[in-house]
């Protein structure tokens, strides 16, 4: 066996191990969470949670989606809140870690710089690298959450009778926002804060920090530390995902503002309209919190929001969906093709052909999966196409917004949504990697032949 | 200027010319058709056609879609029928010719065999090649239509009082089916023939011959002529598009059968159910004729039919949509990726990476265009999301089925549908070629950098 063969074998082993790690993580996280949310002492008196509802709640929490079949406030007591927070925390951080890790393992040709930035080392074993990465992410997320908790908890004394309640609400709100979980213990999301722009601003900041992607946070941290000392170059990933992220927020805000003129915004001031539009736009990136009942929007707006949820957040973040980079690369590729260019250039870098194909595979696969989910749900559930489309996009994007049909779904319907949250969470790319097994070496070749396209 | 530069210049010139040819063809076809359908002597007494309705009718006829804002039977007299038939004929054949032609010009690396099969010669001028190709297609289509006309006309004597009327109906039905136009002069499509399996069988055959793609017909003809004389190999294009075409028909039939159990098929015999399912499945490939009112189907079936219309027919056929080969290559690509394979092999051939990217570009661009059409229509028209989705898929697939909202659309709504029929007709690939102008040579290179995908 020569060196090259040996390396190939090693690579395959490492891949299989990481696939097993991912599956192991999610399955055990869901099992443990199902048990935890089923514990009677976490419930309010007299509450019974059916098995499918417990699984739904567990998957929704582990995947930090935030869709709920039971009202959090009516079902869980304070112990239950802390258990939920623990699951969200664990889910969110696990997701970020695995998302980053999968990329490190499968994304070929990663430079030394990127690897250094994410603090892993190819020569270390899979497991110790994972632990190191997780520690880094845990530290960063806990820091963000702690600052959020201090600000929101202190500020909430204005709203709640005791400081204990204010800080419990502050802790839950901070964790829920930073992990983009979208769970709430007010019973009505952030609707009570529809006029409180400060709470909204803090929430928007936390939502964005959670959804912008872990490598972005690390690079920004590095930049701030070494600023001025030596020339720092942000990676293409960071530039692309950050640009797309904020472009989507901006487009979403403008879209909602324009399409709800004369409808939801009738008779509202400009700053009310602006904050409603901004918050609901940011929340589609992945938050799932809302300052209003989204079903008050008209169908065109709801469809637009559905598409934004489908796109989702940055990869290696707590968010789901097809991911911002995937969407950006597809658009860039179409644009370059329409311009007659053979290569795709952006931010003074060239996009790899492999990444282009992968992006399209992710988008089309996601589209097909969501389409089948809609067809099955519309056949067996008594809801409108709009409500079902919205619910499917929300589950796949692990956003957690709903037009209110979640708790009324039949058991098969709930299982479909559970599956979508799960798939949206691990991502199409990882999903395909999980089912693909080991890479098959081509042993034979056929002649190439062109066909007529579209 | 060296030889290579010279060849490049030539290629660019030829491309520009063909782009101009396509635009010229469609614009003049629409203008002439608009004038023709506006002629007062083509109308029944007292009928007035508004300008937008005339344009709509013209685009629908030139693109052989068959969506109608006015009832053909109430608007046009016998002269009008013949004018319509002429437009359908011209539209259908023009489309086939241009579709094949664009492929010949832009599909690089086409072998000598393919070129020979389609009877064009790279050394001939663009125009004479085009004329030759059109003659071939014209001959073949007229032959098919003539046989259809003889069979249907003769058979229709059973239904109509005079032989003249039977043969006029037969001619119109044959042209409408072969060109997949979906227009009807019965006033209710093929609903009167819902129990007549012979008429349905003939129509299905004609629909398939029109939608299966011109190169397939030519290759089959070659095969039949030279059978046994020497080994004949069908092209990858023919194998792929034919297989996908019939697979979609089969899947569509089964899907309708299963999803309408206990709904539309309640109380119907197995052969009635089978023929309803089969005909409505074939018609989504591009026909647009129907043996029933499609709005009697449930939403899940309608959504399934919408997706089949979106996929559409073979390239280089009279059909629209993203086209069968595009869809097949995308699925094969996803399958290969999930299997861990680096190349896409099918029918003992390898698919070119360029074709993979082009397929995905077509699908995603089409999806985005249709999505925006739905959003605009749902915002400004008073119809359900299901009705609008169906209408958009039908227009983009140039299928012509409708849940009945076409004639009630507002003028902006009609313009959106006109644009969709136009885009669906020329195809996304040609559309992007039309807007792209000349190919830009890369003058500089950037380093490649990988990013995280989905
Ligand atoms: K969420
Ligand atoms: K048609």
XYZ file of C-alpha atoms in Angstrom, chain B:
454
model
C -5.294 38.202 -37.198
C -4.621 34.510 -36.905
C -6.930 31.629 -37.771
C -8.200 31.150 -34.245
C -9.172 34.798 -33.856
C -10.896 34.642 -37.183
C -12.901 31.602 -36.166
C -13.886 33.282 -32.930
C -15.143 36.304 -34.783
C -17.108 34.100 -37.131
C -18.675 32.261 -34.228
C -19.732 35.461 -32.526
C -21.231 36.785 -35.747
C -23.174 33.593 -36.271
C -24.504 33.751 -32.730
C -25.626 37.319 -33.019
C -27.334 36.536 -36.281
C -29.253 33.669 -34.794
C -30.274 35.722 -31.792
C -31.565 38.350 -34.176
C -33.333 35.641 -36.140
C -35.121 34.363 -33.058
C -36.185 37.786 -31.878
C -37.199 38.714 -35.398
C -39.210 35.539 -35.780
C -41.146 35.899 -32.555
C -41.775 39.621 -32.759
C -42.965 39.497 -36.357
C -44.999 36.342 -35.719
C -46.764 38.057 -32.813
C -47.352 41.273 -34.758
C -48.723 39.469 -37.818
C -50.852 37.173 -35.660
C -52.238 40.104 -33.671
C -53.299 41.757 -36.932
C -54.751 38.500 -38.252
C -56.859 37.720 -35.190
C -58.039 41.344 -35.099
C -59.402 41.227 -38.678
C -63.149 41.824 -38.483
C -63.984 39.227 -41.156
C -62.468 36.505 -38.958
C -64.965 37.270 -36.197
C -68.532 36.215 -35.609
C -71.036 39.059 -36.058
C -70.910 41.709 -33.341
C -67.665 40.487 -31.729
C -65.088 43.117 -30.715
C -61.588 42.066 -29.612
C -59.700 44.491 -27.347
C -56.017 45.125 -28.122
C -54.655 43.257 -25.105
C -56.980 40.330 -25.838
C -55.784 40.285 -29.452
C -52.137 40.246 -28.321
C -52.947 37.568 -25.749
C -54.648 35.404 -28.387
C -51.761 35.975 -30.797
C -49.032 35.084 -28.272
C -51.040 32.108 -27.055
C -51.362 30.878 -30.667
C -47.781 31.600 -31.778
C -46.431 29.918 -28.640
C -49.046 27.151 -29.114
C -50.053 27.521 -25.481
C -53.808 27.527 -25.866
C -54.748 29.726 -22.920
C -57.684 31.882 -24.022
C -59.092 35.144 -22.732
C -61.974 34.871 -25.215
C -63.881 31.750 -26.195
C -62.611 30.600 -29.598
C -66.021 29.265 -30.626
C -67.903 32.469 -29.673
C -65.328 34.847 -31.184
C -64.169 33.370 -34.456
C -66.033 32.212 -37.566
C -64.820 29.555 -40.022
C -62.372 32.024 -41.592
C -61.105 32.733 -38.094
C -60.617 29.012 -37.482
C -58.493 28.701 -40.606
C -56.470 31.754 -39.638
C -55.929 30.245 -36.181
C -54.879 26.929 -37.683
C -52.406 28.770 -39.890
C -50.909 30.600 -36.900
C -50.682 27.428 -34.820
C -49.054 25.645 -37.714
C -46.593 28.430 -38.341
C -45.929 28.888 -34.623
C -45.442 25.190 -33.938
C -43.113 24.610 -36.849
C -41.175 27.819 -36.277
C -40.653 26.848 -32.681
C -39.423 23.369 -33.527
C -37.096 24.743 -36.158
C -35.635 27.456 -33.981
C -35.368 25.135 -30.994
C -33.347 22.641 -32.999
C -31.404 25.394 -34.676
C -30.351 27.157 -31.492
C -29.052 23.881 -30.219
C -27.060 23.338 -33.385
C -25.484 26.759 -33.092
C -24.841 26.931 -29.386
C -24.456 23.327 -28.357
C -20.749 22.947 -28.742
C -19.091 19.681 -29.680
C -21.990 18.295 -31.676
C -20.774 15.337 -33.653
C -20.954 14.962 -37.382
C -23.608 12.286 -36.994
C -26.058 14.518 -35.141
C -25.542 17.314 -37.602
C -26.135 14.925 -40.479
C -29.282 13.598 -38.857
C -30.775 17.042 -38.608
C -29.678 17.654 -42.178
C -27.715 20.794 -41.610
C -24.183 21.529 -42.488
C -21.877 23.784 -40.550
C -20.296 25.100 -43.717
C -23.558 26.297 -45.150
C -24.776 29.744 -44.326
C -27.087 30.178 -41.360
C -30.029 30.999 -43.522
C -29.901 28.131 -45.996
C -29.398 25.693 -43.111
C -32.430 27.116 -41.423
C -34.554 26.843 -44.542
C -33.516 23.245 -45.077
C -34.261 22.340 -41.494
C -37.632 24.040 -41.650
C -38.553 22.159 -44.808
C -37.739 18.861 -43.116
C -39.786 19.706 -40.060
C -42.630 21.085 -42.143
C -42.800 17.874 -44.182
C -42.849 15.671 -41.134
C -45.435 17.689 -39.217
C -47.717 18.048 -42.225
C -47.582 14.300 -42.775
C -48.501 13.581 -39.156
C -51.264 16.166 -39.241
C -52.633 14.861 -42.519
C -52.898 11.312 -41.162
C -54.510 12.668 -38.002
C -56.907 14.725 -40.082
C -57.952 11.712 -42.182
C -58.576 9.496 -39.163
C -60.293 12.085 -36.978
C -62.279 13.675 -39.835
C -63.634 10.335 -40.999
C -64.404 9.221 -37.467
C -66.082 12.547 -36.617
C -68.830 11.826 -39.194
C -70.301 9.835 -36.319
C -70.635 13.055 -34.327
C -71.337 15.823 -36.840
C -74.313 16.220 -39.205
C -72.374 16.947 -42.437
C -69.059 15.526 -43.726
C -67.803 19.078 -44.253
C -68.227 19.909 -40.612
C -66.689 16.582 -39.569
C -63.588 17.208 -41.655
C -63.233 20.847 -40.557
C -63.418 19.684 -36.950
C -61.026 16.849 -37.800
C -58.526 19.233 -39.379
C -58.651 21.654 -36.483
C -58.413 18.849 -33.924
C -55.457 17.260 -35.712
C -53.520 20.544 -36.042
C -54.379 21.525 -32.480
C -53.194 18.176 -31.108
C -50.047 17.785 -33.239
C -48.871 21.320 -32.550
C -49.939 20.791 -28.919
C -51.892 24.022 -29.215
C -54.766 22.957 -27.029
C -57.191 25.291 -28.785
C -60.598 23.830 -29.398
C -63.635 24.736 -31.425
C -66.020 22.455 -29.550
C -66.117 25.132 -26.841
C -65.289 22.588 -24.159
C -61.974 20.985 -25.193
C -62.255 17.190 -25.407
C -64.821 16.919 -22.621
C -67.510 15.689 -25.112
C -65.162 12.781 -25.911
C -64.569 11.775 -22.292
C -66.140 8.364 -23.023
C -64.665 8.002 -26.527
C -61.378 6.212 -25.987
C -60.621 6.080 -29.726
C -60.619 9.871 -30.108
C -58.534 10.118 -26.952
C -56.060 7.538 -28.225
C -55.573 9.382 -31.534
C -55.203 12.675 -29.688
C -52.673 11.197 -27.257
C -50.645 9.853 -30.188
C -50.655 13.205 -31.988
C -49.842 15.110 -28.779
C -46.861 12.842 -28.104
C -45.552 13.077 -31.680
C -45.615 16.856 -31.385
C -44.040 17.035 -27.945
C -41.436 14.267 -28.091
C -38.923 16.451 -29.949
C -38.027 16.744 -33.573
C -34.591 15.048 -33.399
C -36.275 11.995 -31.866
C -38.686 11.741 -34.798
C -35.853 12.059 -37.300
C -33.757 9.429 -35.542
C -36.684 7.007 -35.374
C -37.301 7.589 -39.071
C -33.629 6.878 -39.834
C -33.785 3.791 -37.691
C -36.864 2.469 -39.484
C -35.334 3.104 -42.913
C -31.941 1.552 -42.201
C -33.144 -1.152 -39.831
C -31.005 -4.234 -40.108
C -28.686 -2.750 -42.687
C -26.118 -1.475 -40.217
C -25.986 -1.010 -36.462
C -27.919 2.111 -35.561
C -27.242 3.972 -32.335
C -29.793 6.394 -30.951
C -28.258 9.586 -29.601
C -28.055 10.209 -25.876
C -30.463 13.072 -26.343
C -33.084 10.785 -27.886
C -32.695 8.124 -25.211
C -32.756 10.591 -22.367
C -35.675 12.699 -23.534
C -37.799 9.724 -24.617
C -37.232 7.876 -21.381
C -37.981 10.976 -19.290
C -41.021 11.826 -21.380
C -42.681 8.456 -20.886
C -41.552 8.181 -17.281
C -43.301 11.481 -16.575
C -46.447 10.304 -18.368
C -46.433 7.108 -16.308
C -45.733 8.857 -13.001
C -48.384 11.480 -13.774
C -50.980 8.802 -14.537
C -50.252 6.859 -11.360
C -50.157 10.038 -9.303
C -53.571 11.192 -10.561
C -55.029 7.705 -10.083
C -53.826 7.509 -6.484
C -54.548 11.081 -5.433
C -58.055 11.193 -6.943
C -59.131 7.879 -5.391
C -62.217 8.680 -3.365
C -62.433 12.125 -4.947
C -62.905 12.628 -8.702
C -62.744 8.885 -9.407
C -65.423 8.116 -6.828
C -67.985 5.856 -8.542
C -66.131 5.684 -11.862
C -65.127 2.397 -13.543
C -61.447 1.412 -13.681
C -61.189 2.150 -17.422
C -62.860 5.537 -17.063
C -60.476 6.397 -14.216
C -57.495 5.095 -16.191
C -58.315 7.116 -19.314
C -59.030 10.276 -17.322
C -55.692 9.874 -15.520
C -53.750 8.950 -18.672
C -55.160 11.747 -20.817
C -54.689 14.427 -18.181
C -51.149 13.172 -17.574
C -50.216 13.249 -21.273
C -51.766 16.684 -21.668
C -49.426 18.137 -19.006
C -46.465 17.273 -21.223
C -47.766 20.080 -23.364
C -51.118 19.410 -24.984
C -53.434 21.526 -22.933
C -56.494 19.630 -24.133
C -58.582 18.055 -21.401
C -61.356 15.491 -21.157
C -62.687 17.042 -17.950
C -62.813 20.269 -15.984
C -59.442 20.134 -14.210
C -60.680 22.266 -11.324
C -62.630 19.204 -10.173
C -59.319 17.708 -9.054
C -58.224 18.296 -5.458
C -55.429 20.744 -4.631
C -52.762 18.067 -4.237
C -53.453 16.713 -7.731
C -53.548 20.226 -9.151
C -50.196 20.989 -7.564
C -48.749 17.785 -8.993
C -50.108 18.692 -12.431
C -48.621 22.176 -12.051
C -45.184 20.691 -11.467
C -45.559 18.406 -14.509
C -46.545 21.407 -16.650
C -43.528 23.317 -15.286
C -41.256 20.492 -16.470
C -42.957 20.493 -19.861
C -41.969 18.736 -23.060
C -38.796 17.740 -24.885
C -36.479 20.462 -26.134
C -36.727 21.089 -29.892
C -40.399 20.155 -29.729
C -43.498 22.328 -29.784
C -43.558 22.149 -25.986
C -42.445 24.594 -23.320
C -41.358 24.503 -19.688
C -37.893 23.712 -18.410
C -37.886 20.642 -20.745
C -37.482 16.948 -19.990
C -33.726 16.683 -20.535
C -33.083 19.573 -18.162
C -35.110 17.882 -15.458
C -33.514 14.483 -16.089
C -29.959 15.815 -15.930
C -30.686 17.626 -12.661
C -32.109 14.464 -11.097
C -29.222 12.347 -12.393
C -26.783 14.869 -11.025
C -28.370 14.812 -7.570
C -28.478 11.023 -7.644
C -24.815 10.754 -8.645
C -23.806 13.204 -5.950
C -25.764 11.303 -3.303
C -24.058 8.120 -4.488
C -20.658 9.724 -4.071
C -19.839 9.614 -7.777
C -17.844 12.317 -9.487
C -19.277 11.783 -12.957
C -22.823 11.351 -14.219
C -23.262 8.271 -16.343
C -26.422 7.283 -18.163
C -27.121 5.019 -21.148
C -23.382 4.245 -21.417
C -22.517 7.893 -21.851
C -21.157 10.569 -19.596
C -22.973 13.860 -19.145
C -20.857 16.941 -19.737
C -20.285 19.140 -16.681
C -21.331 22.166 -18.751
C -24.718 20.594 -19.403
C -25.172 19.916 -15.710
C -24.587 23.555 -14.812
C -26.808 24.724 -17.663
C -29.626 22.443 -16.556
C -29.506 23.797 -13.046
C -29.314 27.368 -14.307
C -32.442 26.758 -16.387
C -34.353 25.191 -13.490
C -33.470 27.799 -10.889
C -34.022 30.739 -13.261
C -37.383 29.293 -14.283
C -38.328 28.771 -10.660
C -37.427 32.358 -9.784
C -39.348 33.794 -12.768
C -42.470 31.752 -12.011
C -42.229 32.613 -8.339
C -42.172 36.340 -9.062
C -45.086 35.935 -11.469
C -47.102 34.204 -8.735
C -46.249 36.917 -6.183
C -47.297 39.714 -8.545
C -50.497 37.963 -9.587
C -51.516 37.036 -6.041
C -50.995 40.655 -4.969
C -53.172 42.190 -7.657
C -55.654 39.515 -8.736
C -58.553 38.257 -6.571
C -57.813 34.541 -7.042
C -56.579 31.715 -4.827
C -52.900 30.780 -4.649
C -53.773 27.403 -6.176
C -55.496 28.933 -9.203
C -52.638 31.355 -9.793
C -49.912 28.746 -9.357
C -51.719 26.509 -11.830
C -52.129 29.329 -14.349
C -48.475 30.363 -14.083
C -47.226 26.792 -14.514
C -49.550 26.335 -17.463
C -48.380 29.539 -19.156
C -44.677 28.860 -18.541
C -45.073 25.256 -19.706
C -47.128 26.612 -22.656
C -49.591 23.895 -21.724
C -52.792 25.880 -21.776
C -54.743 24.100 -19.045
C -56.594 26.488 -16.767
C -58.734 26.422 -13.666
C -60.809 29.078 -15.392
C -59.293 32.383 -14.306
C -57.624 33.393 -17.608
C -60.468 35.468 -19.026
C -61.061 37.217 -15.696
C -57.482 38.485 -15.333
C -56.864 42.226 -15.221
C -54.799 43.795 -18.010
C -51.523 43.730 -15.973
C -52.317 40.101 -15.117
C -52.782 39.277 -18.787
C -49.462 40.940 -19.607
C -47.694 38.773 -17.006
C -49.219 35.625 -18.519
C -48.260 36.833 -22.020
C -44.659 37.266 -20.845
C -44.643 33.801 -19.272
C -45.969 32.140 -22.420
C -43.306 33.940 -24.408
C -40.482 32.940 -22.029
C -41.762 29.379 -21.676
C -41.859 29.123 -25.417
C -38.390 30.299 -26.319
C -37.015 28.535 -23.252
C -34.841 29.853 -20.449
C -31.695 28.747 -22.194
C -32.477 30.733 -25.340
C -33.735 33.611 -23.213
C -30.403 33.837 -21.420
C -28.621 33.569 -24.766
C -30.734 36.370 -26.170
C -29.925 38.741 -23.329
C -26.298 37.727 -22.948
C -24.967 39.255 -26.128
C -21.496 38.174 -27.110
C -19.351 35.884 -25.093
C -16.822 37.721 -22.979
C -13.306 36.362 -22.965
C -11.747 36.381 -19.531
C -8.849 38.789 -19.535
C -7.754 38.209 -15.983
C -7.951 35.506 -13.371
C -8.540 35.498 -9.662
C -7.438 32.800 -7.277
C -10.165 30.285 -6.562
C -11.505 30.105 -3.041
C -13.989 27.605 -1.634
C -16.964 28.596 0.490
C -19.396 26.716 2.721
C -22.495 25.499 0.926
C -25.943 24.640 2.325
